[in-house]
Amino acid sequence: MEVLVTALICFPFLWAILPAVIHNSKRRAFTVYLGCGIVMVLSVFTAIQWYLAGGQTLDFRLPYQEAFGEIFLWGDIFLMCFITYLSYKHNRLIIAFLSIISTVVPTILEKFGPELPAGPTMRFDWLTFIMVLIIGVVGSLIGVYAVGYMHGFHIHHHKEVTDRRSFFLSMIFVFFGAMFGLVTSANLLGLYFFWEITSVTSFLLIGYTRTDEAINNSFKALWMNLLGGCGLAVAISVGIIYFNTANLYTLIAAAVKTPTKMLCLLPIAMLAFAALTKSAQFPFSGWLLGAMVAPTPSSALLHSATMVKAGVYMLIRLSPAMADNYVGNMVALIGGFTFVAASCFAITVSDGKKVLAYSTISNLGLIVACTGCGYEETIWAAVFLVIFHAVSKSMLFQCVGAIETTIGSRDVEDMQGLMSIFPKLAFILMVGIAGMFLAPFGMLISKWAALKAFIDTSSVYVSTLMVMFICFGSATTMFYWTKWMSKILGASKREKSRDLTKKNEYISMFFHAFMMISLILGFPWLSEHVLKPLSNDMFGVVKQVISYENMVIMIVLLCGVFVIPFINYLLTKGQKGKKVITYMGGANAGDNFNFVSATGDPREMDISNFYMEDLMGEKKLFTPAILISSFIIVVYLIIVVGGALQ
Amino acid sequence: MGNRSVVPFGPQHPVLPEPVHLDLVLEDEKVLAAIPSIGFVHRGLESLTSKKDFNEMVYVAERICGICSFMHGMSYCMALEDIMNVEVPRRADYLRTIWGEMSRLHSHLLWLGLLADGFGFESLFMHSWRLREKILDMFEASTGGRVIFSVNTIGGVLKDMPADMLKDFVRQLDEMEKEIRETTAIFLDDYTVKSRLVDIGIISGEDAIRRGAVGPMMRASGINVDMRKNGYGAYNDIDFEVITSNKCDSYARCEVRIGEIFQSIDIIRQCVAKIPDTEINTKVTGMPNGESIIRVEQPRGEAFYHVRANGTKFLDRFRVRTPTFANIPALAQTLQGCQYSDVPLLVLTIDPCISCTER
Amino acid sequence: MGQFLPFSKQVLKNLFSEPATTQYPFVPREYPERTRGHVDIDKDSCILCGMCMRSCPPGAIKVDRAGKTWSINRFDCIQCGYCTEKCPKKCLSITPGYQEPGPEKFVYMVEVPYEPPKPAAKPATPTPSQS
Amino acid sequence: MAKIHKSPWLLHYDGSSCNGCDIEVLACTTPVYDVERFGVINTGNPMHADIFLITGGINSQNEAVVKQIYDQMPQPKVVIAVGTCACTGGIFKECYNIKGGADTVIPVDIYVPGCAARPESIIDGVVKGIGLFKEKAAALAAQSKA
Amino acid sequence: MQELKTDLFLIDKAELLNIIMEKKNALWRLCQICCSYPKAEDHFEITYSFANGQELANYRLIAEREEEVPSISRVYKSAIYYENEMHELWGLHVENIKQDFHDKLYRIDVETPFLEKEEKNDGE
Amino acid sequence: MTIQTRVLFAVLYVVLTPFVIGLLDGFDRKISARMQGRRGPSVLQPFFDLKKLFEKEFLTANKMQLFLIRSYLCFIVLSGIIFFAGFDLLLVIFSLSTAAMFLILASTATHSPFASQGTSRELVQIMACEPMELLVAVGFYLATSTFTVSDIVTKSPVANIRFLPGFFVGFVFILTIKFRKSPFDISTSHHAHQEVIKGVTSEMVGKEYAMVTIAEWYENAILLGIVGLFFVSSNILTVIGAVIAILVVWFLEILIDNTSARVKWQLMLKLAWGTTIVAAGMNLFLLEIIRG
Ligand code: NFV
Ligand code: SF4
Ligand code: SF4
Ligand code: SF4
């Protein structure tokens, strides 16, 4: 096991060198495919190995742990220097400052602070198992997709951007390595190193095109993530100074044992803070939106489908320590608030990628809220959502990217009638959207569990607020997804044209769709054999989250969603109806797309959805949302820090 | 195109009984641009002067519109009387005034109903129209027609109203007044109604003048213009105040028209009290030769009659500029930036009469 | 702000009182005497002068002097009453009761018993009306 | 009291009338005449309508509109021409822009004369239309069975 | 400017815009523009009517058959309907109307129906 | 609840709803007419309408519409079965919103201006109602610690309205939206004409429209059922109270329908959410405090 995990972490880092040095595009593509294949196989193999071995929590040290420790240390320092250099170059000293603080403090403590007991530095348990699978499978599919996409990006669409694909592809591998490291580390120092790597790689990926906007956004991402890094640094320092440990689990255990002691909560709060920044919750959601400038889906989906999961992963880890305390309340409120606010913003934007970005933030908000609650049900729901979200988001991003290549726009309004011109793309899009909000799928089950749990939460205020957040959030979520869906199914204005989507993009997308559907179908199994042991591990109780009865209903609904339309489709196929032009008050010019205008000539009819910018537009509500969420965070942090210092 | 909709509105549309067409550019439901189109009821009846002689034209003029038909007939006759220098008997003037005010009453009640229909208040629509039926009954009893009366003739009117009939009408109007007051109060007080009218479709007095608006549209913007003050018919004997409002919005237009309903009732009462006992028409002979411009206050505002005769029985030019025609530019302005759901309402607040407009 | 549901008083009153609806097709309607329903002819006094035909704005009346018929297309008549005014014999009148709707437009024709006193008793071309 | 139970939904379109007939059509739906007694609803949407009440003599601009609306009504459907204008063109038939009568554009089933057609007369027309509608529906059913 | 009868003045083309501006600045409202073609006189008569309160003022412009008349739609926006109508129904040439419907204000089959009538009558 | 009773209730629901709600609809039209001073149609009119609609020729602008509408109907019935067979209330609401999605897809499939505008408004309506619907389920959970309808009925010793007055007020408020009654009848016009003609149903011809009508009846049955749920307890006699309550609410909706103008969607959204937050939110908060 140790070896496998080490391989999992080290392999991508090493493999990253290959695309960087190979410049022949065919051969480079081959290396990337191969690398992704290996990563996928390796991760699946590791996971299965572990599963077959009985699914016990494994605590272990890496082989050559000391050597790794040194690498981490110097790696941290290298990253710090790198960032300092860049920020000096671009005249953003505040970033250098953040970076230096967050690196220097733990480093000094580690070097010169008290000697820490040598315990296990890694852990592999159910959550790791899931995360490894997500990163391995979804991540490597993204890798496959990226090769084709980036080819199209440079060769066909954006000739003006310098071709730095070698760099891009190798960064993807670096990223995999860091993510694997992140989800397996138990030692905060190791975790911190990987954490910083993800921040920096994402910074580099966002700035890929080197336009002004890209550079600005990349720095935005950087400072927000570094701020989170600072939180992590504080947590490490507190851990080392007060608890004499840098082990995540020790800290969690301490907090679980004495939830009323603020000092114990402090590192948890700091870690949670870091996680909030990483998972792009309000007020730190800006960076994820900014990330959308990166070459369309590849990096965007890296962020939405995988990187943000780092934050969520951390919160799920922490959640037993957050049950019914200040930290938990803070996280839950931020999550709930983000859920509502981001879904409101998602209504007001029409750029497909932006909708996806906001919906990511919003869904993550729901997950975060679940973790903040810290009950078995919510963890169950949170993990469930993580899985669904990863698959469907990755699929959606790829799909929007492919659509952009094909129809030349990623605006939702331009996807009118996609179903009849590019049915394959539309099908994938539909599956993805359905997976995000339709009746028996992921979101719904999680909402169900979350509502139940929040009603039972002990804090009256939090409970009331959270219930409201969820109720309103689910209404707004429904709005933007449905309007998108209805756009796709509408009548099409465009001519059929050639589908420019690459084969490998399709392979990746269909594989996702397949996964999605099997996840949906296999959800009782998943619940029974993965999620239950998971919450059992975390809380030590086995609880049937969803009753047998409801399980049956959900399955009935599920079949309903597929079977009812299908049967009806078959039944109505033979119906003969006379074709008639649509009703336009008698002004139809004869083809449903034009009407007789006021001047007597045909004029093209356009139909667009509601965006409600006056009501809940970014311009109007973004600043208040940031203020409210900052307020929540600041107040709770003051409570915790103040309490700890007393 | 981004998130803009470009959609047609009408010509066939149940909110408006008459065909109106607009090209709308919407953002969500906000109207960014609205281009009205007219011509769905354009019959070209001004050209009938070459086919019908000036006497038959009375009946054509009446059929410009079924709502303000009486006044069209009357103004046409007034124009020809002016050209031919005919003195109309005083009683005929009074009768014309009474019928004219009854027309205004029925037109305003009709409008109130349509407005209620436009904002989805079905029972209020039904109420207003039920009240209006009584006026129509009065019309039928006095002229024989419900909407087209054919009582005007060049030189006076064709039918007289006996004194007891007039008394009976006044009695009926007294009874109705209470009911009308109850019903119109809803337009002015109800929360949901107000949410649809207040501050919607604002047009300032100056803008109204610049765009040539007339009638209640103008008076609701605080401009005191009423052709009745020119003193045609019996109006120079009647005592009345022009009703204006300074709110400039849809609510003000509603307010002004409601005020005019009661004003009309009052004018009818005064007329009945003062009506002299003379002939009802004078014999007219000869051919018209000359030109006349007549302005009459229709329910919807000032109607502008321009008649030019050349000494034969076929007129040279018969031109009607109806109030709705004059109000369309003002309407186009109020439509800018309103909500989609306000579109029919704003169209209704000018009290459109397309058949008048397009003749 | 305005009042909430101020109309409910009247609405409830209506609910419990007799509706205003007439029972029309089941109970026939009574018309006031002046109602202009349709044009009737007193065929005995008609002299087939054709005045009505020439004055009718939509041209609904046809007078056939040779065939001795007077006919009216009631689907074309606009009940303006101009013919009744113009008729020298005042044999036309406009009376309550309207033409039944139906699937076909038809012409109502009466034979006029009038005997012209002598041929060419009338001028061949009528002078313009009302000079 | 005999009842006429059916549910013919009306569509009313003003094909260049003077308005007089239109307001009388509307008056039919209001309390005093209340055609809803026969299940009549004024829908305003051709897709749902059974009876097409057309007023006015149809001008050139309206011709296409009237045809289009007529085509959008599903069978069985009945067209009623309301008012003298819609029957023959009436006083406007000599105008340069009037086609003259609704039957110049679409087949008309019932003519309701009158200027303006009285509500009673319109009700009679509608009741006749309902009868015709029944027949047409039966014919359609027979046809679809065959 | 020459007074024809009460409130009716004959003006020529050069005066038109001045008068219009004057009226506009004094906040008069445009009542109507009427075009006619009296058989006997064989030219267009275009009558512009303005009102202020109860006051009325009419100005008449004489134009030959093919003569171009300046548009006042840039001063009085509401004039577009009148001017388009004159152009469409009478065939009067109005120079650059602010919003030209190009004979589609009323979509009629007959071209300039009012003038054709005149011609027919002339021929009789 | 035994499986037999569940099946029985479900079957009763499927079979009786069209008759009961159809009749209520007929009375609704009659009462509305009387309120407007008219005589109104026969109470059986809704059935005549349906019959006629099914007999009409089938015209279509887009073939897809029919199967989407059928799916809509099936889903509504399915949700009703879940409700009346006594399963989870929250799932009923979720599946209702899934059903609504089919309606929306059906109406946009045609690319018609009025249907599309109506659809957008329909979406706003759903968005306006959904929080309150979910909160009703939450309320019942707070009062009875279960989402399951059968348990809510059998386990509550007294009618839950005692604990949930705020929820009830909020729910009755959004019922006006759900029943498509006047102040909020903005996406389809059941009454007096409006700018989007028939909105969502503009393009639905004959049997399509009939199916939508039936689906609405089935949905109304569920909603009225939820109203009843506030009033029933384990005591069987409370059913009478529930029926009376349903009738009163139903009459109230008719009254509101006849005494208000249609408002704009912005105001509707604000009012609906405002009421939800104030009425249901306060009640929720108080209940939470009581529960500790
Ligand atoms: N009042 C009036 Fe007319 C006239 N003239 C107007 O636009 O209604 Ni038919
Ligand atoms: S009433 Fe009028 S339309 Fe009828 S026949 Fe007499 S003149 Fe002709
Ligand atoms: S005008 Fe009188 S008399 Fe002469 S034909 Fe006609 S009906 Fe007969
Ligand atoms: S028949 Fe008479 S009332 Fe009816 S539209 Fe024609 S002119 Fe008007």
PDB file of C-alpha atoms in Angstrom, chain A residues 344 347 377 416 419 430 437-440 444-445 447-448 451-452 454-461 463-465 467-468 470-472 474-476 478-479 482-483 485-487 489-491 493 549-550 553-554 556-557 560-561 564-566 568-569 571-573 575-585 592-593 605-610 612 615-616, chain F residues 6 57-64 66-68 70-72 74-75 78 82 86-88 90-91 94-95 97-98 100-102 104-105 108-114 116-117 119-121 123-124 126-128 130-132 134-135 137-138 141-142 145 147-148 150 197 202-203 205 207 265-266 269-270 273 276-278 280-281 284-285 288-289 291-292:
ATOM      1  CA  CYS A 344     -28.781  33.864  -7.851  1.00  0.00           C
ATOM      2  CA  ILE A 347     -29.386  33.151 -13.022  1.00  0.00           C
ATOM      3  CA  GLU A 377     -26.556  12.483   7.297  1.00  0.00           C
ATOM      4  CA  GLN A 416     -30.984  27.274 -28.987  1.00  0.00           C
ATOM      5  CA  MET A 419     -30.833  18.981 -29.648  1.00  0.00           C
ATOM      6  CA  MET A 430     -28.743  17.142 -20.779  1.00  0.00           C
ATOM      7  CA  PHE A 437     -30.709  19.051 -10.197  1.00  0.00           C
ATOM      8  CA  LEU A 438     -33.402  16.744 -11.405  1.00  0.00           C
ATOM      9  CA  ALA A 439     -35.588  14.771  -9.135  1.00  0.00           C
ATOM     10  CA  PRO A 440     -33.959  11.726  -7.943  1.00  0.00           C
ATOM     11  CA  LEU A 444     -32.018  16.085  -4.515  1.00  0.00           C
ATOM     12  CA  ILE A 445     -30.923  13.322  -2.239  1.00  0.00           C
ATOM     13  CA  LYS A 447     -30.923  18.316  -0.199  1.00  0.00           C
ATOM     14  CA  TRP A 448     -33.204  15.854   1.438  1.00  0.00           C
ATOM     15  CA  LEU A 451     -32.674  19.622   5.251  1.00  0.00           C
ATOM     16  CA  LYS A 452     -33.340  16.882   7.721  1.00  0.00           C
ATOM     17  CA  PHE A 454     -30.270  21.133   9.580  1.00  0.00           C
ATOM     18  CA  ILE A 455     -33.652  20.983  11.186  1.00  0.00           C
ATOM     19  CA  ASP A 456     -32.063  18.874  13.855  1.00  0.00           C
ATOM     20  CA  THR A 457     -29.082  21.157  14.338  1.00  0.00           C
ATOM     21  CA  SER A 458     -28.990  22.485  17.837  1.00  0.00           C
ATOM     22  CA  SER A 459     -28.369  26.169  17.228  1.00  0.00           C
ATOM     23  CA  VAL A 460     -31.750  27.751  16.602  1.00  0.00           C
ATOM     24  CA  TYR A 461     -30.453  30.638  14.529  1.00  0.00           C
ATOM     25  CA  SER A 463     -30.895  25.958  11.913  1.00  0.00           C
ATOM     26  CA  THR A 464     -33.523  28.469  10.849  1.00  0.00           C
ATOM     27  CA  LEU A 465     -31.167  30.283   8.561  1.00  0.00           C
ATOM     28  CA  VAL A 467     -33.256  25.735   6.302  1.00  0.00           C
ATOM     29  CA  MET A 468     -34.178  28.982   4.598  1.00  0.00           C
ATOM     30  CA  ILE A 470     -31.546  25.555   1.336  1.00  0.00           C
ATOM     31  CA  CYS A 471     -35.158  26.162   0.431  1.00  0.00           C
ATOM     32  CA  PHE A 472     -34.387  29.355  -1.434  1.00  0.00           C
ATOM     33  CA  SER A 474     -32.925  25.036  -4.411  1.00  0.00           C
ATOM     34  CA  ALA A 475     -35.543  27.270  -5.997  1.00  0.00           C
ATOM     35  CA  THR A 476     -32.958  29.461  -7.655  1.00  0.00           C
ATOM     36  CA  MET A 478     -33.878  25.003 -10.450  1.00  0.00           C
ATOM     37  CA  PHE A 479     -34.363  28.243 -12.344  1.00  0.00           C
ATOM     38  CA  THR A 482     -34.244  24.566 -16.341  1.00  0.00           C
ATOM     39  CA  LYS A 483     -33.887  27.598 -18.488  1.00  0.00           C
ATOM     40  CA  MET A 485     -32.330  22.887 -20.610  1.00  0.00           C
ATOM     41  CA  SER A 486     -35.321  24.447 -22.256  1.00  0.00           C
ATOM     42  CA  LYS A 487     -33.004  26.377 -24.549  1.00  0.00           C
ATOM     43  CA  LEU A 489     -34.657  21.494 -26.487  1.00  0.00           C
ATOM     44  CA  GLY A 490     -36.172  24.422 -28.349  1.00  0.00           C
ATOM     45  CA  ALA A 491     -36.544  24.684 -32.061  1.00  0.00           C
ATOM     46  CA  LYS A 493     -32.487  28.312 -35.882  1.00  0.00           C
ATOM     47  CA  GLU A 549     -39.061   3.176   1.623  1.00  0.00           C
ATOM     48  CA  ASN A 550     -37.611   6.372   0.267  1.00  0.00           C
ATOM     49  CA  ILE A 553     -39.488   5.824  -4.219  1.00  0.00           C
ATOM     50  CA  MET A 554     -36.340   7.372  -5.482  1.00  0.00           C
ATOM     51  CA  VAL A 556     -39.228   4.611  -8.932  1.00  0.00           C
ATOM     52  CA  LEU A 557     -38.751   8.309  -9.663  1.00  0.00           C
ATOM     53  CA  GLY A 560     -39.765   7.532 -14.065  1.00  0.00           C
ATOM     54  CA  VAL A 561     -37.419  10.156 -15.378  1.00  0.00           C
ATOM     55  CA  ILE A 564     -41.887   7.695 -18.662  1.00  0.00           C
ATOM     56  CA  PRO A 565     -40.611  10.007 -21.367  1.00  0.00           C
ATOM     57  CA  PHE A 566     -39.256   7.071 -23.281  1.00  0.00           C
ATOM     58  CA  ASN A 568     -44.416   8.240 -24.054  1.00  0.00           C
ATOM     59  CA  TYR A 569     -42.032   8.923 -26.848  1.00  0.00           C
ATOM     60  CA  LEU A 571     -46.394   5.854 -27.830  1.00  0.00           C
ATOM     61  CA  THR A 572     -46.633   9.222 -29.473  1.00  0.00           C
ATOM     62  CA  LYS A 573     -44.195   8.569 -32.271  1.00  0.00           C
ATOM     63  CA  GLN A 575     -49.322   9.988 -33.769  1.00  0.00           C
ATOM     64  CA  LYS A 576     -50.045  11.866 -36.871  1.00  0.00           C
ATOM     65  CA  GLY A 577     -50.540  15.526 -36.285  1.00  0.00           C
ATOM     66  CA  LYS A 578     -50.975  18.179 -38.856  1.00  0.00           C
ATOM     67  CA  LYS A 579     -48.043  20.519 -38.876  1.00  0.00           C
ATOM     68  CA  VAL A 580     -48.971  24.077 -38.088  1.00  0.00           C
ATOM     69  CA  ILE A 581     -46.935  27.235 -37.794  1.00  0.00           C
ATOM     70  CA  THR A 582     -46.570  28.726 -34.353  1.00  0.00           C
ATOM     71  CA  TYR A 583     -48.906  31.356 -33.109  1.00  0.00           C
ATOM     72  CA  MET A 584     -47.617  34.900 -33.293  1.00  0.00           C
ATOM     73  CA  GLY A 585     -50.843  36.806 -33.277  1.00  0.00           C
ATOM     74  CA  ASN A 592     -41.630  30.176 -37.177  1.00  0.00           C
ATOM     75  CA  PHE A 593     -38.426  32.177 -37.037  1.00  0.00           C
ATOM     76  CA  MET A 605     -37.624  36.627 -33.999  1.00  0.00           C
ATOM     77  CA  ASP A 606     -35.370  36.079 -31.053  1.00  0.00           C
ATOM     78  CA  ILE A 607     -36.386  34.575 -27.817  1.00  0.00           C
ATOM     79  CA  SER A 608     -34.309  34.749 -24.737  1.00  0.00           C
ATOM     80  CA  ASN A 609     -34.680  33.622 -21.190  1.00  0.00           C
ATOM     81  CA  PHE A 610     -34.958  35.776 -18.119  1.00  0.00           C
ATOM     82  CA  MET A 612     -33.180  39.244 -13.843  1.00  0.00           C
ATOM     83  CA  LEU A 615     -33.264  42.036  -9.426  1.00  0.00           C
ATOM     84  CA  MET A 616     -30.214  40.007  -8.572  1.00  0.00           C
TER      85      MET A 616
ATOM     86  CA  ARG F   6     -51.613   2.650   0.526  1.00  0.00           C
ATOM     87  CA  GLU F  57     -58.084  17.663 -34.610  1.00  0.00           C
ATOM     88  CA  PHE F  58     -54.476  17.359 -33.560  1.00  0.00           C
ATOM     89  CA  LEU F  59     -52.348  20.182 -34.836  1.00  0.00           C
ATOM     90  CA  THR F  60     -48.793  20.571 -33.732  1.00  0.00           C
ATOM     91  CA  ALA F  61     -45.952  22.958 -34.176  1.00  0.00           C
ATOM     92  CA  ASN F  62     -43.443  20.518 -32.757  1.00  0.00           C
ATOM     93  CA  LYS F  63     -43.986  16.820 -32.351  1.00  0.00           C
ATOM     94  CA  MET F  64     -41.895  16.697 -29.226  1.00  0.00           C
ATOM     95  CA  LEU F  66     -46.971  15.791 -27.043  1.00  0.00           C
ATOM     96  CA  PHE F  67     -44.679  13.322 -25.414  1.00  0.00           C
ATOM     97  CA  LEU F  68     -43.325  15.903 -23.038  1.00  0.00           C
ATOM     98  CA  ARG F  70     -47.719  13.186 -21.430  1.00  0.00           C
ATOM     99  CA  SER F  71     -44.631  12.830 -19.320  1.00  0.00           C
ATOM    100  CA  TYR F  72     -45.692  15.875 -17.365  1.00  0.00           C
ATOM    101  CA  CYS F  74     -47.518  10.998 -15.677  1.00  0.00           C
ATOM    102  CA  PHE F  75     -45.122  12.689 -13.326  1.00  0.00           C
ATOM    103  CA  LEU F  78     -46.803   9.835  -9.799  1.00  0.00           C
ATOM    104  CA  ILE F  82     -46.499   9.258  -3.515  1.00  0.00           C
ATOM    105  CA  GLY F  86     -48.534   8.321   2.421  1.00  0.00           C
ATOM    106  CA  PHE F  87     -44.881   8.464   1.509  1.00  0.00           C
ATOM    107  CA  ASP F  88     -42.312  11.172   1.943  1.00  0.00           C
ATOM    108  CA  LEU F  90     -40.342  16.227   0.594  1.00  0.00           C
ATOM    109  CA  LEU F  91     -40.049  13.776  -2.245  1.00  0.00           C
ATOM    110  CA  PHE F  94     -39.225  17.386  -5.498  1.00  0.00           C
ATOM    111  CA  SER F  95     -41.037  15.236  -7.949  1.00  0.00           C
ATOM    112  CA  SER F  97     -40.875  20.299  -9.578  1.00  0.00           C
ATOM    113  CA  THR F  98     -39.452  17.674 -11.876  1.00  0.00           C
ATOM    114  CA  ALA F 100     -43.026  21.117 -13.899  1.00  0.00           C
ATOM    115  CA  MET F 101     -39.826  20.871 -15.831  1.00  0.00           C
ATOM    116  CA  PHE F 102     -41.485  18.679 -18.405  1.00  0.00           C
ATOM    117  CA  ILE F 104     -41.575  23.906 -19.370  1.00  0.00           C
ATOM    118  CA  LEU F 105     -39.678  21.867 -21.879  1.00  0.00           C
ATOM    119  CA  THR F 108     -40.407  26.001 -25.166  1.00  0.00           C
ATOM    120  CA  ALA F 109     -40.089  23.246 -27.710  1.00  0.00           C
ATOM    121  CA  THR F 110     -42.168  25.274 -30.131  1.00  0.00           C
ATOM    122  CA  HIS F 111     -40.210  28.516 -30.288  1.00  0.00           C
ATOM    123  CA  SER F 112     -43.278  30.645 -30.018  1.00  0.00           C
ATOM    124  CA  PRO F 113     -42.986  34.126 -28.552  1.00  0.00           C
ATOM    125  CA  PHE F 114     -45.942  33.866 -26.217  1.00  0.00           C
ATOM    126  CA  SER F 116     -41.630  31.266 -24.371  1.00  0.00           C
ATOM    127  CA  GLN F 117     -42.445  34.403 -22.499  1.00  0.00           C
ATOM    128  CA  THR F 119     -42.397  29.777 -19.814  1.00  0.00           C
ATOM    129  CA  SER F 120     -39.999  32.243 -18.364  1.00  0.00           C
ATOM    130  CA  ARG F 121     -42.762  33.499 -16.148  1.00  0.00           C
ATOM    131  CA  LEU F 123     -40.188  29.441 -14.134  1.00  0.00           C
ATOM    132  CA  VAL F 124     -40.380  32.534 -12.003  1.00  0.00           C
ATOM    133  CA  ILE F 126     -41.976  27.921  -9.676  1.00  0.00           C
ATOM    134  CA  MET F 127     -39.088  29.754  -8.166  1.00  0.00           C
ATOM    135  CA  ALA F 128     -41.458  31.892  -6.135  1.00  0.00           C
ATOM    136  CA  GLU F 130     -40.667  26.355  -4.250  1.00  0.00           C
ATOM    137  CA  PRO F 131     -39.179  27.683  -1.004  1.00  0.00           C
ATOM    138  CA  MET F 132     -42.588  27.746   0.614  1.00  0.00           C
ATOM    139  CA  LEU F 134     -40.197  22.917   0.863  1.00  0.00           C
ATOM    140  CA  LEU F 135     -40.791  24.839   4.046  1.00  0.00           C
ATOM    141  CA  ALA F 137     -42.440  19.895   4.508  1.00  0.00           C
ATOM    142  CA  VAL F 138     -39.925  21.285   6.976  1.00  0.00           C
ATOM    143  CA  TYR F 141     -41.033  17.646  10.146  1.00  0.00           C
ATOM    144  CA  LEU F 142     -40.608  20.084  12.982  1.00  0.00           C
ATOM    145  CA  SER F 145     -40.293  14.655  13.371  1.00  0.00           C
ATOM    146  CA  PHE F 147     -41.436  13.717   6.493  1.00  0.00           C
ATOM    147  CA  THR F 148     -43.646  10.755   5.903  1.00  0.00           C
ATOM    148  CA  SER F 150     -48.715   8.541   6.754  1.00  0.00           C
ATOM    149  CA  ILE F 197     -52.178  35.161 -24.396  1.00  0.00           C
ATOM    150  CA  SER F 202     -50.429  28.932 -26.049  1.00  0.00           C
ATOM    151  CA  GLU F 203     -49.225  26.312 -28.462  1.00  0.00           C
ATOM    152  CA  VAL F 205     -53.803  22.134 -29.216  1.00  0.00           C
ATOM    153  CA  LYS F 207     -55.686  16.878 -26.479  1.00  0.00           C
ATOM    154  CA  TRP F 265     -43.840  38.983 -11.880  1.00  0.00           C
ATOM    155  CA  GLN F 266     -41.360  41.118 -10.009  1.00  0.00           C
ATOM    156  CA  LEU F 269     -41.662  37.201  -6.576  1.00  0.00           C
ATOM    157  CA  LYS F 270     -41.161  39.783  -3.894  1.00  0.00           C
ATOM    158  CA  TRP F 273     -40.703  35.378  -0.994  1.00  0.00           C
ATOM    159  CA  THR F 276     -42.433  32.986   2.888  1.00  0.00           C
ATOM    160  CA  ILE F 277     -39.689  34.619   4.876  1.00  0.00           C
ATOM    161  CA  VAL F 278     -41.967  36.453   7.241  1.00  0.00           C
ATOM    162  CA  ALA F 280     -42.995  30.682   7.484  1.00  0.00           C
ATOM    163  CA  GLY F 281     -39.653  31.986   8.704  1.00  0.00           C
ATOM    164  CA  LEU F 284     -39.962  28.102  11.834  1.00  0.00           C
ATOM    165  CA  PHE F 285     -37.887  30.138  14.201  1.00  0.00           C
ATOM    166  CA  GLU F 288     -37.123  25.735  16.671  1.00  0.00           C
ATOM    167  CA  ILE F 289     -37.015  27.674  19.905  1.00  0.00           C
ATOM    168  CA  ARG F 291     -37.978  22.434  20.363  1.00  0.00           C
ATOM    169  CA  GLY F 292     -34.825  23.827  21.882  1.00  0.00           C
TER     170      GLY F 292
END
